[in-house]
Amino acid sequence: MNTTDIHASRERIRDVLFLAARIVLGVVFIAHGRLKAQDVDTAVDGFEASGIPLARLSFWFTLCVEFGGGAALALGLALPLVGVLSAVVTGGAIYFVHGDKGFYVHEGGYEYVLVLAFVSLVVGATGGRLALDEALARRSALWARLTGRTGTGLPGS
């Protein structure tokens, strides 16, 4: 196997790993949204009890990011925006819900939510070639600029 073949193999593996990461992360966000949507009033009460400002509006924003953003992550659509919005939602969860409970998730801490925030940012900034953003960037210079895609599977100018 020559250097070009090795590089191509690594690229394919990277793309499949980004696809898998996007799907797993998207499913996790959708699952969390589904839990909240099962009992909206109780979830809004929980937002209020946690001191989240504009609890009802914040709840609906969170739900939209978790459902819509989760689906967009899995599809690889609008990744930079969705990555940031997902990090904002999880950052809010750290600040308002988990931050004062310590680090470890088994104590109610922010460990797990912190991982979700940073993985959201990484996936949003990269995403791989097996993403709708990549296909759209190949067809539209405007989409390429909006998403920071080059049409080659790599973020760039």
PDB file of C-alpha atoms in Angstrom:
ATOM      1  CA  MET A   1       0.000   0.000   0.000  1.00  0.00           C
ATOM      2  CA  ASN A   2       1.502   3.347  -1.029  1.00  0.00           C
ATOM      3  CA  THR A   3       1.284   6.661   0.816  1.00  0.00           C
ATOM      4  CA  THR A   4      -1.640   7.879  -1.288  1.00  0.00           C
ATOM      5  CA  ASP A   5      -3.651   4.736  -0.514  1.00  0.00           C
ATOM      6  CA  ILE A   6      -2.893   5.038   3.196  1.00  0.00           C
ATOM      7  CA  HIS A   7      -3.972   8.694   3.175  1.00  0.00           C
ATOM      8  CA  ALA A   8      -7.200   7.828   1.318  1.00  0.00           C
ATOM      9  CA  SER A   9      -7.941   5.023   3.794  1.00  0.00           C
ATOM     10  CA  ARG A  10      -7.425   7.374   6.724  1.00  0.00           C
ATOM     11  CA  GLU A  11      -9.746   9.932   5.102  1.00  0.00           C
ATOM     12  CA  ARG A  12     -12.489   7.318   4.665  1.00  0.00           C
ATOM     13  CA  ILE A  13     -12.104   6.151   8.257  1.00  0.00           C
ATOM     14  CA  ARG A  14     -12.211   9.763   9.470  1.00  0.00           C
ATOM     15  CA  ASP A  15     -15.368  10.444   7.460  1.00  0.00           C
ATOM     16  CA  VAL A  16     -17.121   7.358   8.826  1.00  0.00           C
ATOM     17  CA  LEU A  17     -16.094   8.262  12.385  1.00  0.00           C
ATOM     18  CA  PHE A  18     -17.448  11.808  11.980  1.00  0.00           C
ATOM     19  CA  LEU A  19     -20.678  10.391  10.552  1.00  0.00           C
ATOM     20  CA  ALA A  20     -20.989   8.004  13.511  1.00  0.00           C
ATOM     21  CA  ALA A  21     -20.191  10.809  15.995  1.00  0.00           C
ATOM     22  CA  ARG A  22     -22.818  13.073  14.409  1.00  0.00           C
ATOM     23  CA  ILE A  23     -25.470  10.344  14.494  1.00  0.00           C
ATOM     24  CA  VAL A  24     -24.743   9.363  18.109  1.00  0.00           C
ATOM     25  CA  LEU A  25     -24.674  12.986  19.261  1.00  0.00           C
ATOM     26  CA  GLY A  26     -27.864  13.754  17.337  1.00  0.00           C
ATOM     27  CA  VAL A  27     -29.656  10.768  18.856  1.00  0.00           C
ATOM     28  CA  VAL A  28     -28.576  11.823  22.358  1.00  0.00           C
ATOM     29  CA  PHE A  29     -29.955  15.344  21.852  1.00  0.00           C
ATOM     30  CA  ILE A  30     -33.205  14.030  20.357  1.00  0.00           C
ATOM     31  CA  ALA A  31     -33.615  11.600  23.268  1.00  0.00           C
ATOM     32  CA  HIS A  32     -33.169  14.416  25.793  1.00  0.00           C
ATOM     33  CA  GLY A  33     -35.704  16.513  23.906  1.00  0.00           C
ATOM     34  CA  ARG A  34     -38.129  13.610  23.881  1.00  0.00           C
ATOM     35  CA  LEU A  35     -37.895  13.320  27.667  1.00  0.00           C
ATOM     36  CA  LYS A  36     -38.678  17.001  28.090  1.00  0.00           C
ATOM     37  CA  ALA A  37     -41.559  16.882  25.578  1.00  0.00           C
ATOM     38  CA  GLN A  38     -43.322  14.077  27.460  1.00  0.00           C
ATOM     39  CA  ASP A  39     -44.456  16.499  30.163  1.00  0.00           C
ATOM     40  CA  VAL A  40     -44.008  20.101  29.106  1.00  0.00           C
ATOM     41  CA  ASP A  41     -45.467  21.668  32.250  1.00  0.00           C
ATOM     42  CA  THR A  42     -43.223  19.623  34.541  1.00  0.00           C
ATOM     43  CA  ALA A  43     -40.193  20.446  32.386  1.00  0.00           C
ATOM     44  CA  VAL A  44     -41.002  24.178  32.427  1.00  0.00           C
ATOM     45  CA  ASP A  45     -41.446  23.982  36.211  1.00  0.00           C
ATOM     46  CA  GLY A  46     -38.004  22.375  36.393  1.00  0.00           C
ATOM     47  CA  PHE A  47     -36.530  25.200  34.307  1.00  0.00           C
ATOM     48  CA  GLU A  48     -38.144  27.741  36.679  1.00  0.00           C
ATOM     49  CA  ALA A  49     -36.931  25.889  39.778  1.00  0.00           C
ATOM     50  CA  SER A  50     -33.382  25.894  38.361  1.00  0.00           C
ATOM     51  CA  GLY A  51     -33.517  29.679  37.982  1.00  0.00           C
ATOM     52  CA  ILE A  52     -33.425  29.627  34.176  1.00  0.00           C
ATOM     53  CA  PRO A  53     -34.610  33.029  32.946  1.00  0.00           C
ATOM     54  CA  LEU A  54     -37.754  33.130  30.811  1.00  0.00           C
ATOM     55  CA  ALA A  55     -38.315  29.498  31.674  1.00  0.00           C
ATOM     56  CA  ARG A  56     -41.079  28.745  29.156  1.00  0.00           C
ATOM     57  CA  LEU A  57     -39.253  30.451  26.270  1.00  0.00           C
ATOM     58  CA  SER A  58     -35.968  28.842  27.328  1.00  0.00           C
ATOM     59  CA  PHE A  59     -37.698  25.465  27.428  1.00  0.00           C
ATOM     60  CA  TRP A  60     -39.005  25.823  23.854  1.00  0.00           C
ATOM     61  CA  PHE A  61     -35.631  27.057  22.626  1.00  0.00           C
ATOM     62  CA  THR A  62     -33.959  24.066  24.279  1.00  0.00           C
ATOM     63  CA  LEU A  63     -36.510  21.661  22.856  1.00  0.00           C
ATOM     64  CA  CYS A  64     -36.051  23.067  19.329  1.00  0.00           C
ATOM     65  CA  VAL A  65     -32.274  22.786  19.610  1.00  0.00           C
ATOM     66  CA  GLU A  66     -32.474  19.262  20.983  1.00  0.00           C
ATOM     67  CA  PHE A  67     -34.950  17.979  18.370  1.00  0.00           C
ATOM     68  CA  GLY A  68     -34.062  20.091  15.343  1.00  0.00           C
ATOM     69  CA  GLY A  69     -30.404  20.380  16.195  1.00  0.00           C
ATOM     70  CA  GLY A  70     -30.154  16.674  16.945  1.00  0.00           C
ATOM     71  CA  ALA A  71     -31.593  15.852  13.527  1.00  0.00           C
ATOM     72  CA  ALA A  72     -29.360  18.443  11.830  1.00  0.00           C
ATOM     73  CA  LEU A  73     -26.284  17.028  13.574  1.00  0.00           C
ATOM     74  CA  ALA A  74     -27.109  13.524  12.397  1.00  0.00           C
ATOM     75  CA  LEU A  75     -27.624  14.762   8.832  1.00  0.00           C
ATOM     76  CA  GLY A  76     -24.636  17.086   8.870  1.00  0.00           C
ATOM     77  CA  LEU A  77     -26.739  20.167   8.096  1.00  0.00           C
ATOM     78  CA  ALA A  78     -25.788  23.695   9.209  1.00  0.00           C
ATOM     79  CA  LEU A  79     -23.123  22.160  11.441  1.00  0.00           C
ATOM     80  CA  PRO A  80     -21.370  25.337  12.633  1.00  0.00           C
ATOM     81  CA  LEU A  81     -24.647  26.911  13.773  1.00  0.00           C
ATOM     82  CA  VAL A  82     -26.049  23.710  15.270  1.00  0.00           C
ATOM     83  CA  GLY A  83     -22.766  22.969  17.055  1.00  0.00           C
ATOM     84  CA  VAL A  84     -22.783  26.389  18.701  1.00  0.00           C
ATOM     85  CA  LEU A  85     -26.498  26.251  19.601  1.00  0.00           C
ATOM     86  CA  SER A  86     -26.049  22.787  21.123  1.00  0.00           C
ATOM     87  CA  ALA A  87     -23.086  24.060  23.128  1.00  0.00           C
ATOM     88  CA  VAL A  88     -25.154  27.044  24.314  1.00  0.00           C
ATOM     89  CA  VAL A  89     -27.950  24.751  25.510  1.00  0.00           C
ATOM     90  CA  THR A  90     -25.541  22.419  27.278  1.00  0.00           C
ATOM     91  CA  GLY A  91     -23.615  25.378  28.671  1.00  0.00           C
ATOM     92  CA  GLY A  92     -26.884  26.649  30.144  1.00  0.00           C
ATOM     93  CA  ALA A  93     -27.471  23.236  31.686  1.00  0.00           C
ATOM     94  CA  ILE A  94     -24.017  23.382  33.251  1.00  0.00           C
ATOM     95  CA  TYR A  95     -24.558  26.885  34.599  1.00  0.00           C
ATOM     96  CA  PHE A  96     -28.120  26.557  35.869  1.00  0.00           C
ATOM     97  CA  VAL A  97     -28.522  22.863  36.708  1.00  0.00           C
ATOM     98  CA  HIS A  98     -25.286  20.906  37.122  1.00  0.00           C
ATOM     99  CA  GLY A  99     -22.522  23.372  37.999  1.00  0.00           C
ATOM    100  CA  ASP A 100     -23.089  23.539  41.736  1.00  0.00           C
ATOM    101  CA  LYS A 101     -23.301  19.740  42.056  1.00  0.00           C
ATOM    102  CA  GLY A 102     -19.646  19.109  41.321  1.00  0.00           C
ATOM    103  CA  PHE A 103     -17.951  17.401  38.414  1.00  0.00           C
ATOM    104  CA  TYR A 104     -19.154  13.802  38.474  1.00  0.00           C
ATOM    105  CA  VAL A 105     -22.346  12.835  36.679  1.00  0.00           C
ATOM    106  CA  HIS A 106     -23.316  10.265  39.319  1.00  0.00           C
ATOM    107  CA  GLU A 107     -23.561  13.174  41.786  1.00  0.00           C
ATOM    108  CA  GLY A 108     -25.644  15.269  39.363  1.00  0.00           C
ATOM    109  CA  GLY A 109     -22.545  17.138  38.209  1.00  0.00           C
ATOM    110  CA  TYR A 110     -21.590  18.624  34.868  1.00  0.00           C
ATOM    111  CA  GLU A 111     -19.167  15.949  33.569  1.00  0.00           C
ATOM    112  CA  TYR A 112     -21.505  14.471  30.920  1.00  0.00           C
ATOM    113  CA  VAL A 113     -22.988  17.802  29.835  1.00  0.00           C
ATOM    114  CA  LEU A 114     -19.497  19.264  29.446  1.00  0.00           C
ATOM    115  CA  VAL A 115     -18.583  16.426  27.090  1.00  0.00           C
ATOM    116  CA  LEU A 116     -21.755  17.068  25.061  1.00  0.00           C
ATOM    117  CA  ALA A 117     -20.889  20.773  24.801  1.00  0.00           C
ATOM    118  CA  PHE A 118     -17.358  20.214  23.543  1.00  0.00           C
ATOM    119  CA  VAL A 119     -18.251  17.351  21.207  1.00  0.00           C
ATOM    120  CA  SER A 120     -20.975  19.587  19.752  1.00  0.00           C
ATOM    121  CA  LEU A 121     -18.406  22.277  19.021  1.00  0.00           C
ATOM    122  CA  VAL A 122     -15.912  19.824  17.504  1.00  0.00           C
ATOM    123  CA  VAL A 123     -18.502  18.100  15.333  1.00  0.00           C
ATOM    124  CA  GLY A 124     -19.952  21.458  14.341  1.00  0.00           C
ATOM    125  CA  ALA A 125     -16.537  22.715  13.270  1.00  0.00           C
ATOM    126  CA  THR A 126     -15.548  19.613  11.310  1.00  0.00           C
ATOM    127  CA  GLY A 127     -18.303  17.168  10.367  1.00  0.00           C
ATOM    128  CA  GLY A 128     -16.544  15.210   7.620  1.00  0.00           C
ATOM    129  CA  ARG A 129     -17.329  14.679   3.970  1.00  0.00           C
ATOM    130  CA  LEU A 130     -20.398  12.526   4.634  1.00  0.00           C
ATOM    131  CA  ALA A 131     -22.452  15.562   5.630  1.00  0.00           C
ATOM    132  CA  LEU A 132     -25.204  17.464   3.856  1.00  0.00           C
ATOM    133  CA  ASP A 133     -23.184  20.638   4.416  1.00  0.00           C
ATOM    134  CA  GLU A 134     -20.443  19.152   2.271  1.00  0.00           C
ATOM    135  CA  ALA A 135     -22.793  18.240  -0.569  1.00  0.00           C
ATOM    136  CA  LEU A 136     -24.442  21.659  -0.445  1.00  0.00           C
ATOM    137  CA  ALA A 137     -21.049  23.415  -0.362  1.00  0.00           C
ATOM    138  CA  ARG A 138     -20.101  21.669  -3.617  1.00  0.00           C
ATOM    139  CA  ARG A 139     -23.224  23.132  -5.243  1.00  0.00           C
ATOM    140  CA  SER A 140     -23.374  26.560  -3.642  1.00  0.00           C
ATOM    141  CA  ALA A 141     -20.558  29.008  -2.971  1.00  0.00           C
ATOM    142  CA  LEU A 142     -22.881  30.825  -0.555  1.00  0.00           C
ATOM    143  CA  TRP A 143     -23.473  27.631   1.476  1.00  0.00           C
ATOM    144  CA  ALA A 144     -19.735  26.962   1.437  1.00  0.00           C
ATOM    145  CA  ARG A 145     -19.095  30.427   2.897  1.00  0.00           C
ATOM    146  CA  LEU A 146     -21.922  30.167   5.444  1.00  0.00           C
ATOM    147  CA  THR A 147     -20.736  26.809   6.745  1.00  0.00           C
ATOM    148  CA  GLY A 148     -17.005  27.327   6.317  1.00  0.00           C
ATOM    149  CA  ARG A 149     -16.798  24.315   3.985  1.00  0.00           C
ATOM    150  CA  THR A 150     -14.443  23.963   1.055  1.00  0.00           C
ATOM    151  CA  GLY A 151     -16.310  21.236  -0.807  1.00  0.00           C
ATOM    152  CA  THR A 152     -13.441  18.887   0.043  1.00  0.00           C
ATOM    153  CA  GLY A 153     -14.713  17.578   3.369  1.00  0.00           C
ATOM    154  CA  LEU A 154     -12.469  19.873   5.364  1.00  0.00           C
ATOM    155  CA  PRO A 155     -13.327  23.150   7.030  1.00  0.00           C
ATOM    156  CA  GLY A 156     -11.552  26.084   5.490  1.00  0.00           C
ATOM    157  CA  SER A 157     -11.855  29.202   3.405  1.00  0.00           C
TER     158      SER A 157
END
